[in-house]
Structures are given as C-alpha cells and as structure tokens.
C-alpha cells in the first residue's frame, strides 16, 4: 500500500512535466539544445494567427506547427532573433508579435498605465477641492433652540 | 451667494447625463460593429495583410492542381496583363464551399480567377471542383503551405486582388459573400481594370 502511494505521488510529480512535453513533438525540435532554447524563446513571442491568444509554441494548430518549423530553420541558419521576428512581421504584420512594439498606433496602449494614474490623481484632486468647509459653530439662538428641543 | 447657485447646478446635471451619453454612444458603436460583421465587411479575428499596396511575393512555379495542366508562379501572375483574383482554398475547408457559388458567379462574369489549393490532396481538390464546378482559370497546389505563408495566409479561404503591375490591391480573409463581392470586389476590379 505504501509503495502504491509512493508511485501515485511520483506520477503526480511527473504529470505537469509530461503535459509540457506533450505539446511539442520531439521530432520537430533542434538537435542543439541551445539553438532549441532560442527557437522556443522566439516562438513564445509570436502569436498563433489561428488561435490568436496562444503563442506558436503553445498552439496545436497546423499553421503554428509550420511556423515553429520556419523559426527553427532560420535559427539553424544562424539568423538573429530580430531578423526572424521581422520575417514574421513582413508576412503577418505586427499583430503576430504578442508584445506590441512602441509605435504611433500603440502609444495610447503603452501610455495607458500613466494615463490611468494621471486620471485617478485628477479625480482625487477634484474631489478634495470640492470638500465642503466644516459647518459654522452654532449661534446663540440656535444653541437655545437645540436646548429646547432636547429638553422636550 | 444664492445667485451663483443655478449656474453651478447646470454643469452638475450635465455631469449626471454623461454616463447615459457614454452608454448610448457605446450602444451605437456596437450596433454599427454588429451590422458590419453581419454584412461580412468586418471580421474581429481578421488580420490585416501587410502585402496590400506591395508587390506579390516571389515564388517559383507551384505544381499544377488537376484538372489544370500547368501550375503557376509569381512570374506568371505578373505576366497576366490584367487584374487577377488569387484565391487560396482547400477541399477540407467548409467556408470555401460556402464561398464557392460566389467564385462561380465571378468566373461566369469573366473575372480571371487563379486558385491555389492550400495543403490539400490533389485528388480531393479535384473531386471538389468536379462536384461543385471549376471557377479557376489557373490552378496550382501548395502542398507544404510554405508559399502561402509568404502570402501571409492564416486560414482558407483568402482572396487577393492583383493589379496588372503585380501589386496587391485587395485582400479578403474568409469567404466572399454576395454582399462583399458587390460592395468591394467588383468596384476594385473596375478600378484596376
């Protein structure tokens, strides 16, 4: 029984690793582990055009597999990361990059954290300025009236 | 003091109306978006093809797809001498079958339509054309899909309009609808004729 538990535990430990392996067919990997690591790093920056929210490294789509192959061919040919990404952008536009570049079209996108902060600061400043002054102390007549009310 | 009050009340009321105005603008925007999606003029998953406005990618002649006897390459497209529609399709692709009647109508109207079978078995593509009719003037086969990647294809069907100088003028991803043909493809064909 104890052995059985140990086996199940060992299986559970291996499970996530096996799941990660299941994604890429070993046949499509490069022989040189350093080149393969580079290819994977590049692939993770590239969007699968079919699934759109997955990188080509994560996607099971046919096109993603083809693009993984292309990346590996270019890595094996000794191209730089930038060259390979530029190759993809030439065909699929900047949409293929999961991390959008800083360009006029994306200025608002990249500036949005700062814009949100400035907007929030403006709202807070406006709210502070609008704060009403503390009420005037009661006049003698009001004090007398309050006393009468509390008494009755 | 009391005279200043009404002047302050009005902008406040306007501020209260602001969320309503924003909601109404949003509603109108979504309505316009849905109408364009319905008519096939907008695809939220569509990817703009960077080829538009540029020369077609160079590619060596692709093998013929039956029943055509010759395939074609970039040089043949450039030498066509008139604007050509290039259609990427596959027999395994359901939207391609939905699009097929539009292609047949274009062919009947004399529009030169060149087809590239994307990652298809030659026999399967031939069977599709035998069954539904062959609208293509020229047919080629991209079995590995590599030439299609150079065209920025990410799914079939996709259609390009190439002018007589070999410049890509139009790109439509997804099936051409009758509406799309009438509102975009035909006018562009006329413009570059």
mmCIF file of C-alpha atoms in Angstrom:
data_model
loop_
_atom_site.group_PDB
_atom_site.id
_atom_site.type_symbol
_atom_site.label_atom_id
_atom_site.label_comp_id
_atom_site.label_asym_id
_atom_site.label_seq_id
_atom_site.Cartn_x
_atom_site.Cartn_y
_atom_site.Cartn_z
ATOM 1 C CA UNK A 1 0.000 0.000 0.000
ATOM 2 C CA UNK A 2 2.784 2.397 0.915
ATOM 3 C CA UNK A 3 4.547 1.565 -2.331
ATOM 4 C CA UNK A 4 1.330 2.291 -4.216
ATOM 5 C CA UNK A 5 1.047 5.714 -2.577
ATOM 6 C CA UNK A 6 4.651 6.482 -3.389
ATOM 7 C CA UNK A 7 4.031 5.504 -7.005
ATOM 8 C CA UNK A 8 0.948 7.710 -7.267
ATOM 9 C CA UNK A 9 2.849 10.583 -5.698
ATOM 10 C CA UNK A 10 5.727 10.126 -8.112
ATOM 11 C CA UNK A 11 3.266 10.051 -11.012
ATOM 12 C CA UNK A 12 1.662 13.303 -9.848
ATOM 13 C CA UNK A 13 5.094 14.919 -9.672
ATOM 14 C CA UNK A 14 5.903 13.951 -13.245
ATOM 15 C CA UNK A 15 2.468 14.847 -14.634
ATOM 16 C CA UNK A 16 2.983 18.580 -15.289
ATOM 17 C CA UNK A 17 6.316 17.915 -16.967
ATOM 18 C CA UNK A 18 4.738 15.274 -19.187
ATOM 19 C CA UNK A 19 1.987 17.726 -20.127
ATOM 20 C CA UNK A 20 4.591 20.294 -21.167
ATOM 21 C CA UNK A 21 6.375 17.706 -23.282
ATOM 22 C CA UNK A 22 3.199 16.594 -24.950
ATOM 23 C CA UNK A 23 2.901 19.975 -26.684
ATOM 24 C CA UNK A 24 5.922 19.758 -28.912
ATOM 25 C CA UNK A 25 6.759 16.728 -30.955
ATOM 26 C CA UNK A 26 10.403 15.838 -30.218
ATOM 27 C CA UNK A 27 10.836 15.257 -33.956
ATOM 28 C CA UNK A 28 10.444 18.977 -34.667
ATOM 29 C CA UNK A 29 13.000 20.062 -32.055
ATOM 30 C CA UNK A 30 16.504 21.186 -32.984
ATOM 31 C CA UNK A 31 19.356 18.866 -32.003
ATOM 32 C CA UNK A 32 21.417 21.614 -30.393
ATOM 33 C CA UNK A 33 19.703 22.385 -27.046
ATOM 34 C CA UNK A 34 20.942 25.985 -27.080
ATOM 35 C CA UNK A 35 19.503 26.606 -30.538
ATOM 36 C CA UNK A 36 16.273 24.861 -29.493
ATOM 37 C CA UNK A 37 16.016 27.109 -26.413
ATOM 38 C CA UNK A 38 16.476 30.157 -28.638
ATOM 39 C CA UNK A 39 13.836 28.929 -31.086
ATOM 40 C CA UNK A 40 11.402 28.365 -28.220
ATOM 41 C CA UNK A 41 12.068 31.838 -26.819
ATOM 42 C CA UNK A 42 11.371 33.375 -30.246
ATOM 43 C CA UNK A 43 8.298 31.212 -30.767
ATOM 44 C CA UNK A 44 6.858 32.317 -27.446
ATOM 45 C CA UNK A 45 6.893 35.936 -28.696
ATOM 46 C CA UNK A 46 4.927 35.055 -31.824
ATOM 47 C CA UNK A 47 1.168 34.824 -31.966
ATOM 48 C CA UNK A 48 -0.562 31.840 -33.498
ATOM 49 C CA UNK A 49 -2.765 33.514 -36.131
ATOM 50 C CA UNK A 50 -5.358 30.754 -35.836
ATOM 51 C CA UNK A 51 -5.879 30.654 -32.055
ATOM 52 C CA UNK A 52 -4.759 34.291 -31.624
ATOM 53 C CA UNK A 53 -4.219 34.216 -27.865
ATOM 54 C CA UNK A 54 -1.646 31.463 -27.857
ATOM 55 C CA UNK A 55 1.947 31.640 -28.949
ATOM 56 C CA UNK A 56 3.046 29.377 -31.780
ATOM 57 C CA UNK A 57 4.987 27.351 -29.189
ATOM 58 C CA UNK A 58 1.789 26.606 -27.249
ATOM 59 C CA UNK A 59 -0.623 26.108 -30.118
ATOM 60 C CA UNK A 60 -1.628 22.783 -31.650
ATOM 61 C CA UNK A 61 -2.802 24.428 -34.867
ATOM 62 C CA UNK A 62 -1.360 23.235 -38.161
ATOM 63 C CA UNK A 63 -0.144 26.710 -39.086
ATOM 64 C CA UNK A 64 1.570 27.099 -35.696
ATOM 65 C CA UNK A 65 3.475 23.869 -36.348
ATOM 66 C CA UNK A 66 4.565 25.160 -39.763
ATOM 67 C CA UNK A 67 5.670 28.470 -38.238
ATOM 68 C CA UNK A 68 7.606 26.637 -35.492
ATOM 69 C CA UNK A 69 9.429 24.795 -38.270
ATOM 70 C CA UNK A 70 10.175 28.055 -40.070
ATOM 71 C CA UNK A 71 11.588 29.577 -36.862
ATOM 72 C CA UNK A 72 13.828 26.555 -36.333
ATOM 73 C CA UNK A 73 15.087 26.632 -39.920
ATOM 74 C CA UNK A 74 16.010 30.278 -39.533
ATOM 75 C CA UNK A 75 17.671 29.676 -36.147
ATOM 76 C CA UNK A 76 19.659 26.791 -37.622
ATOM 77 C CA UNK A 77 20.702 29.088 -40.479
ATOM 78 C CA UNK A 78 22.227 31.397 -37.861
ATOM 79 C CA UNK A 79 19.811 34.326 -38.123
ATOM 80 C CA UNK A 80 19.399 36.820 -35.291
ATOM 81 C CA UNK A 81 16.173 36.935 -33.215
ATOM 82 C CA UNK A 82 15.287 40.327 -34.677
ATOM 83 C CA UNK A 83 15.672 39.035 -38.245
ATOM 84 C CA UNK A 84 13.352 36.100 -37.594
ATOM 85 C CA UNK A 85 10.703 38.275 -35.950
ATOM 86 C CA UNK A 86 10.992 40.773 -38.823
ATOM 87 C CA UNK A 87 10.420 37.878 -41.254
ATOM 88 C CA UNK A 88 7.171 37.059 -39.472
ATOM 89 C CA UNK A 89 6.074 40.710 -39.243
ATOM 90 C CA UNK A 90 6.645 41.112 -43.000
ATOM 91 C CA UNK A 91 4.076 38.362 -43.595
ATOM 92 C CA UNK A 92 1.566 38.776 -40.799
ATOM 93 C CA UNK A 93 2.036 42.358 -39.611
ATOM 94 C CA UNK A 94 2.754 43.499 -36.076
ATOM 95 C CA UNK A 95 -0.272 41.502 -34.913
ATOM 96 C CA UNK A 96 1.982 38.429 -34.985
ATOM 97 C CA UNK A 97 4.002 39.867 -32.098
ATOM 98 C CA UNK A 98 2.467 39.061 -28.730
ATOM 99 C CA UNK A 99 4.301 42.076 -27.287
ATOM 100 C CA UNK A 100 3.209 45.049 -29.413
ATOM 101 C CA UNK A 101 6.025 47.399 -30.477
ATOM 102 C CA UNK A 102 6.087 51.052 -29.410
ATOM 103 C CA UNK A 103 4.756 52.893 -32.478
ATOM 104 C CA UNK A 104 2.236 55.714 -33.082
ATOM 105 C CA UNK A 105 -0.664 53.249 -33.180
ATOM 106 C CA UNK A 106 0.251 51.804 -29.760
ATOM 107 C CA UNK A 107 1.316 54.995 -27.960
ATOM 108 C CA UNK A 108 -2.010 55.169 -26.122
ATOM 109 C CA UNK A 109 -1.736 51.467 -25.242
ATOM 110 C CA UNK A 110 1.739 51.794 -23.752
ATOM 111 C CA UNK A 111 0.889 55.100 -22.055
ATOM 112 C CA UNK A 112 -2.340 53.733 -20.568
ATOM 113 C CA UNK A 113 -0.884 52.976 -17.083
ATOM 114 C CA UNK A 114 0.431 56.539 -16.819
ATOM 115 C CA UNK A 115 -2.813 57.955 -18.242
ATOM 116 C CA UNK A 116 -4.853 55.955 -15.705
ATOM 117 C CA UNK A 117 -2.645 57.214 -12.865
ATOM 118 C CA UNK A 118 -2.908 60.842 -14.002
ATOM 119 C CA UNK A 119 -6.682 60.450 -14.458
ATOM 120 C CA UNK A 120 -7.034 58.976 -10.974
ATOM 121 C CA UNK A 121 -4.929 61.784 -9.482
ATOM 122 C CA UNK A 122 -7.147 64.365 -11.224
ATOM 123 C CA UNK A 123 -10.310 62.743 -9.837
ATOM 124 C CA UNK A 124 -8.830 62.701 -6.318
ATOM 125 C CA UNK A 125 -7.650 66.329 -6.614
ATOM 126 C CA UNK A 126 -11.085 67.382 -7.869
ATOM 127 C CA UNK A 127 -12.830 65.536 -5.010
ATOM 128 C CA UNK A 128 -10.509 67.137 -2.436
ATOM 129 C CA UNK A 129 -11.185 70.632 -3.772
ATOM 130 C CA UNK A 130 -14.913 70.038 -3.682
ATOM 131 C CA UNK A 131 -14.838 69.160 0.025
ATOM 132 C CA UNK A 132 -17.260 71.454 1.874
ATOM 133 C CA UNK A 133 -15.877 73.684 4.643
ATOM 134 C CA UNK A 134 -16.717 72.469 8.179
ATOM 135 C CA UNK A 135 -20.105 73.813 9.362
ATOM 136 C CA UNK A 136 -20.142 77.105 11.274
ATOM 137 C CA UNK A 137 -20.400 76.770 15.053
ATOM 138 C CA UNK A 138 -23.990 77.186 16.288
ATOM 139 C CA UNK A 139 -25.110 80.714 17.011
ATOM 140 C CA UNK A 140 -26.527 81.624 20.430
ATOM 141 C CA UNK A 141 -30.116 81.464 19.101
ATOM 142 C CA UNK A 142 -29.527 78.017 17.546
ATOM 143 C CA UNK A 143 -27.996 76.736 20.778
ATOM 144 C CA UNK A 144 -31.069 77.908 22.684
ATOM 145 C CA UNK A 145 -33.378 76.208 20.142
ATOM 146 C CA UNK A 146 -31.391 72.944 20.358
ATOM 147 C CA UNK A 147 -31.547 73.065 24.132
ATOM 148 C CA UNK A 148 -35.307 73.494 23.992
ATOM 149 C CA UNK A 149 -35.684 70.570 21.601
ATOM 150 C CA UNK A 150 -33.519 68.261 23.703
ATOM 151 C CA UNK A 151 -35.423 69.199 26.803
ATOM 152 C CA UNK A 152 -38.885 68.455 25.429
ATOM 153 C CA UNK B 1 -24.419 83.744 -2.833
ATOM 154 C CA UNK B 2 -27.850 82.476 -3.889
ATOM 155 C CA UNK B 3 -27.390 83.974 -7.352
ATOM 156 C CA UNK B 4 -24.367 81.746 -8.003
ATOM 157 C CA UNK B 5 -26.234 78.502 -7.330
ATOM 158 C CA UNK B 6 -28.208 77.931 -10.539
ATOM 159 C CA UNK B 7 -25.042 78.442 -12.557
ATOM 160 C CA UNK B 8 -23.424 75.539 -10.678
ATOM 161 C CA UNK B 9 -26.443 73.235 -10.892
ATOM 162 C CA UNK B 10 -26.498 73.055 -14.672
ATOM 163 C CA UNK B 11 -22.982 71.576 -15.225
ATOM 164 C CA UNK B 12 -23.728 69.072 -12.452
ATOM 165 C CA UNK B 13 -26.835 67.880 -14.252
ATOM 166 C CA UNK B 14 -24.754 67.585 -17.402
ATOM 167 C CA UNK B 15 -22.215 65.505 -15.494
ATOM 168 C CA UNK B 16 -25.033 63.191 -14.382
ATOM 169 C CA UNK B 17 -26.072 62.750 -18.004
ATOM 170 C CA UNK B 18 -22.512 61.854 -19.017
ATOM 171 C CA UNK B 19 -22.776 58.098 -18.201
ATOM 172 C CA UNK B 20 -26.018 57.932 -20.173
ATOM 173 C CA UNK B 21 -24.406 59.618 -23.160
ATOM 174 C CA UNK B 22 -21.427 57.258 -22.904
ATOM 175 C CA UNK B 23 -23.740 54.229 -22.747
ATOM 176 C CA UNK B 24 -25.720 55.456 -25.755
ATOM 177 C CA UNK B 25 -22.533 56.059 -27.757
ATOM 178 C CA UNK B 26 -21.303 52.588 -26.821
ATOM 179 C CA UNK B 27 -24.607 51.070 -27.884
ATOM 180 C CA UNK B 28 -24.494 52.834 -31.240
ATOM 181 C CA UNK B 29 -20.890 51.730 -31.738
ATOM 182 C CA UNK B 30 -21.715 48.086 -31.005
ATOM 183 C CA UNK B 31 -24.728 48.251 -33.298
ATOM 184 C CA UNK B 32 -22.592 49.554 -36.175
ATOM 185 C CA UNK B 33 -19.980 46.867 -35.458
ATOM 186 C CA UNK B 34 -22.551 44.062 -35.481
ATOM 187 C CA UNK B 35 -24.069 45.361 -38.716
ATOM 188 C CA UNK B 36 -20.653 45.353 -40.389
ATOM 189 C CA UNK B 37 -19.938 41.844 -39.075
ATOM 190 C CA UNK B 38 -23.318 40.668 -40.373
ATOM 191 C CA UNK B 39 -22.595 42.032 -43.831
ATOM 192 C CA UNK B 40 -19.162 40.370 -43.824
ATOM 193 C CA UNK B 41 -17.309 43.691 -44.015
ATOM 194 C CA UNK B 42 -15.696 43.285 -40.608
ATOM 195 C CA UNK B 43 -14.109 40.223 -39.011
ATOM 196 C CA UNK B 44 -12.995 40.656 -35.385
ATOM 197 C CA UNK B 45 -10.447 37.871 -35.872
ATOM 198 C CA UNK B 46 -9.256 39.308 -39.169
ATOM 199 C CA UNK B 47 -5.563 40.015 -39.576
ATOM 200 C CA UNK B 48 -4.588 42.912 -41.838
ATOM 201 C CA UNK B 49 -2.319 41.616 -44.561
ATOM 202 C CA UNK B 50 0.826 43.741 -44.906
ATOM 203 C CA UNK B 51 1.083 42.772 -48.595
ATOM 204 C CA UNK B 52 -1.661 45.204 -49.607
ATOM 205 C CA UNK B 53 -0.037 48.012 -51.586
ATOM 206 C CA UNK B 54 3.097 45.953 -52.227
ATOM 207 C CA UNK B 55 4.342 43.613 -54.948
ATOM 208 C CA UNK B 56 3.318 39.954 -54.739
ATOM 209 C CA UNK B 57 5.909 37.722 -53.057
ATOM 210 C CA UNK B 58 8.239 35.959 -55.448
ATOM 211 C CA UNK B 59 7.625 32.249 -55.699
ATOM 212 C CA UNK B 60 8.770 29.571 -58.107
ATOM 213 C CA UNK B 61 6.036 27.913 -60.139
ATOM 214 C CA UNK B 62 3.841 25.708 -57.970
ATOM 215 C CA UNK B 63 2.814 22.312 -59.351
ATOM 216 C CA UNK B 64 -0.468 22.018 -61.203
ATOM 217 C CA UNK B 65 -3.656 21.103 -59.408
ATOM 218 C CA UNK B 66 -5.903 18.855 -61.512
ATOM 219 C CA UNK B 67 -7.847 19.379 -63.708
ATOM 220 C CA UNK B 68 -5.420 22.164 -64.751
ATOM 221 C CA UNK B 69 -2.387 21.017 -66.722
ATOM 222 C CA UNK B 70 0.082 23.656 -65.606
ATOM 223 C CA UNK B 71 0.706 25.291 -62.269
ATOM 224 C CA UNK B 72 1.882 28.880 -61.939
ATOM 225 C CA UNK B 73 4.396 31.068 -60.174
ATOM 226 C CA UNK B 74 4.838 34.747 -59.370
ATOM 227 C CA UNK B 75 6.195 35.444 -62.881
ATOM 228 C CA UNK B 76 3.020 34.068 -64.486
ATOM 229 C CA UNK B 77 0.868 36.262 -62.242
ATOM 230 C CA UNK B 78 2.880 39.346 -63.140
ATOM 231 C CA UNK B 79 2.587 38.480 -66.831
ATOM 232 C CA UNK B 80 -1.219 38.067 -66.712
ATOM 233 C CA UNK B 81 -1.648 41.531 -68.249
ATOM 234 C CA UNK B 82 -4.877 42.280 -66.373
ATOM 235 C CA UNK B 83 -6.073 42.317 -62.780
ATOM 236 C CA UNK B 84 -6.413 38.830 -61.334
ATOM 237 C CA UNK B 85 -8.124 37.445 -58.245
ATOM 238 C CA UNK B 86 -5.973 34.871 -56.434
ATOM 239 C CA UNK B 87 -7.995 32.550 -54.228
ATOM 240 C CA UNK B 88 -6.465 30.210 -51.638
ATOM 241 C CA UNK B 89 -8.807 27.296 -50.941
ATOM 242 C CA UNK B 90 -8.948 23.683 -49.789
ATOM 243 C CA UNK B 91 -11.412 20.845 -50.197
ATOM 244 C CA UNK B 92 -11.362 20.262 -46.411
ATOM 245 C CA UNK B 93 -12.431 23.825 -45.712
ATOM 246 C CA UNK B 94 -16.159 24.367 -45.079
ATOM 247 C CA UNK B 95 -16.167 28.181 -45.607
ATOM 248 C CA UNK B 96 -14.579 27.526 -49.034
ATOM 249 C CA UNK B 97 -17.675 25.560 -50.024
ATOM 250 C CA UNK B 98 -19.870 28.385 -48.739
ATOM 251 C CA UNK B 99 -17.861 30.812 -50.877
ATOM 252 C CA UNK B 100 -17.857 28.620 -53.980
ATOM 253 C CA UNK B 101 -21.072 29.956 -55.607
ATOM 254 C CA UNK B 102 -19.622 33.494 -55.486
ATOM 255 C CA UNK B 103 -16.478 32.283 -57.254
ATOM 256 C CA UNK B 104 -18.597 30.553 -59.902
ATOM 257 C CA UNK B 105 -20.545 33.783 -60.434
ATOM 258 C CA UNK B 106 -17.304 35.779 -60.788
ATOM 259 C CA UNK B 107 -15.965 33.243 -63.299
ATOM 260 C CA UNK B 108 -19.192 33.393 -65.318
ATOM 261 C CA UNK B 109 -18.786 37.179 -65.420
ATOM 262 C CA UNK B 110 -15.347 36.667 -66.975
ATOM 263 C CA UNK B 111 -13.223 37.659 -63.972
ATOM 264 C CA UNK B 112 -9.839 35.921 -64.142
ATOM 265 C CA UNK B 113 -9.643 33.788 -61.018
ATOM 266 C CA UNK B 114 -6.481 31.907 -60.150
ATOM 267 C CA UNK B 115 -6.681 29.222 -57.463
ATOM 268 C CA UNK B 116 -4.081 27.836 -55.091
ATOM 269 C CA UNK B 117 -5.057 24.635 -53.266
ATOM 270 C CA UNK B 118 -3.667 25.017 -49.748
ATOM 271 C CA UNK B 119 -2.396 21.870 -48.001
ATOM 272 C CA UNK B 120 -4.773 19.669 -49.915
ATOM 273 C CA UNK B 121 -4.626 16.244 -51.531
ATOM 274 C CA UNK B 122 -4.682 16.726 -55.274
ATOM 275 C CA UNK B 123 -7.439 14.126 -55.744
ATOM 276 C CA UNK B 124 -9.632 15.656 -53.016
ATOM 277 C CA UNK B 125 -9.372 19.146 -54.506
ATOM 278 C CA UNK B 126 -10.076 17.759 -57.973
ATOM 279 C CA UNK B 127 -13.164 15.962 -56.640
ATOM 280 C CA UNK B 128 -14.420 19.207 -55.091
ATOM 281 C CA UNK B 129 -14.072 21.035 -58.427
ATOM 282 C CA UNK B 130 -15.720 18.179 -60.335
ATOM 283 C CA UNK B 131 -18.626 18.237 -57.910
ATOM 284 C CA UNK B 132 -19.184 21.979 -57.475
ATOM 285 C CA UNK B 133 -17.754 23.312 -60.732
ATOM 286 C CA UNK B 134 -14.353 24.781 -61.528
ATOM 287 C CA UNK B 135 -14.277 28.608 -61.436
ATOM 288 C CA UNK B 136 -10.476 28.839 -61.820
ATOM 289 C CA UNK B 137 -8.615 29.911 -64.960
ATOM 290 C CA UNK B 138 -5.324 28.723 -63.498
ATOM 291 C CA UNK B 139 -4.774 26.211 -60.732
ATOM 292 C CA UNK B 140 -1.756 25.401 -58.602
ATOM 293 C CA UNK B 141 -1.102 23.390 -55.489
ATOM 294 C CA UNK B 142 0.777 24.464 -52.353
ATOM 295 C CA UNK B 143 1.089 21.180 -50.537
ATOM 296 C CA UNK B 144 3.565 22.258 -47.848
ATOM 297 C CA UNK B 145 1.821 25.602 -47.332
ATOM 298 C CA UNK B 146 5.152 27.472 -47.447
ATOM 299 C CA UNK B 147 4.271 29.738 -50.379
ATOM 300 C CA UNK B 148 1.005 30.520 -48.611
ATOM 301 C CA UNK B 149 2.953 31.611 -45.520
ATOM 302 C CA UNK B 150 4.867 34.048 -47.755
ATOM 303 C CA UNK B 151 1.459 35.481 -48.710
ATOM 304 C CA UNK B 152 0.518 35.801 -45.039
ATOM 305 C CA UNK B 153 -2.229 33.180 -45.277
ATOM 306 C CA UNK B 154 -3.536 32.146 -41.871
ATOM 307 C CA UNK B 155 -6.642 30.250 -42.900
ATOM 308 C CA UNK B 156 -8.550 29.427 -46.064
ATOM 309 C CA UNK B 157 -10.295 30.862 -47.944
ATOM 310 C CA UNK B 158 -8.367 34.062 -48.558
ATOM 311 C CA UNK B 159 -8.595 36.124 -51.723
ATOM 312 C CA UNK B 160 -6.263 38.773 -53.173
ATOM 313 C CA UNK B 161 -6.725 41.252 -55.967
ATOM 314 C CA UNK B 162 -3.533 41.708 -58.001
ATOM 315 C CA UNK B 163 -3.339 44.617 -60.440
ATOM 316 C CA UNK B 164 -1.676 44.385 -63.853
ATOM 317 C CA UNK B 165 1.640 45.587 -62.394
ATOM 318 C CA UNK B 166 1.685 42.718 -59.896
ATOM 319 C CA UNK B 167 0.794 44.897 -56.897
ATOM 320 C CA UNK B 168 -1.608 43.505 -54.286
ATOM 321 C CA UNK B 169 -4.578 45.877 -54.176
ATOM 322 C CA UNK B 170 -7.144 43.961 -52.154
ATOM 323 C CA UNK B 171 -7.239 41.232 -49.532
ATOM 324 C CA UNK B 172 -10.218 39.407 -48.089
ATOM 325 C CA UNK B 173 -9.856 36.740 -45.417
ATOM 326 C CA UNK B 174 -12.763 34.387 -45.020
ATOM 327 C CA UNK B 175 -15.492 33.522 -47.522
ATOM 328 C CA UNK B 176 -16.544 36.133 -50.068
ATOM 329 C CA UNK B 177 -20.253 36.865 -49.683
ATOM 330 C CA UNK B 178 -22.519 38.223 -52.417
ATOM 331 C CA UNK B 179 -22.605 41.483 -50.459
ATOM 332 C CA UNK B 180 -18.817 41.665 -50.228
ATOM 333 C CA UNK B 181 -18.409 40.935 -53.941
ATOM 334 C CA UNK B 182 -20.881 43.686 -54.831
ATOM 335 C CA UNK B 183 -19.596 46.287 -52.361
ATOM 336 C CA UNK B 184 -15.822 45.729 -52.528
ATOM 337 C CA UNK B 185 -14.520 43.153 -55.030
ATOM 338 C CA UNK B 186 -16.441 44.377 -58.100
ATOM 339 C CA UNK B 187 -15.698 48.093 -57.562
ATOM 340 C CA UNK B 188 -11.995 47.324 -57.068
ATOM 341 C CA UNK B 189 -11.904 45.142 -60.183
ATOM 342 C CA UNK B 190 -13.440 48.054 -62.080
ATOM 343 C CA UNK B 191 -10.945 50.498 -60.635
ATOM 344 C CA UNK B 192 -7.875 48.477 -61.659
ATOM 345 C CA UNK B 193 -9.259 47.106 -64.959
#
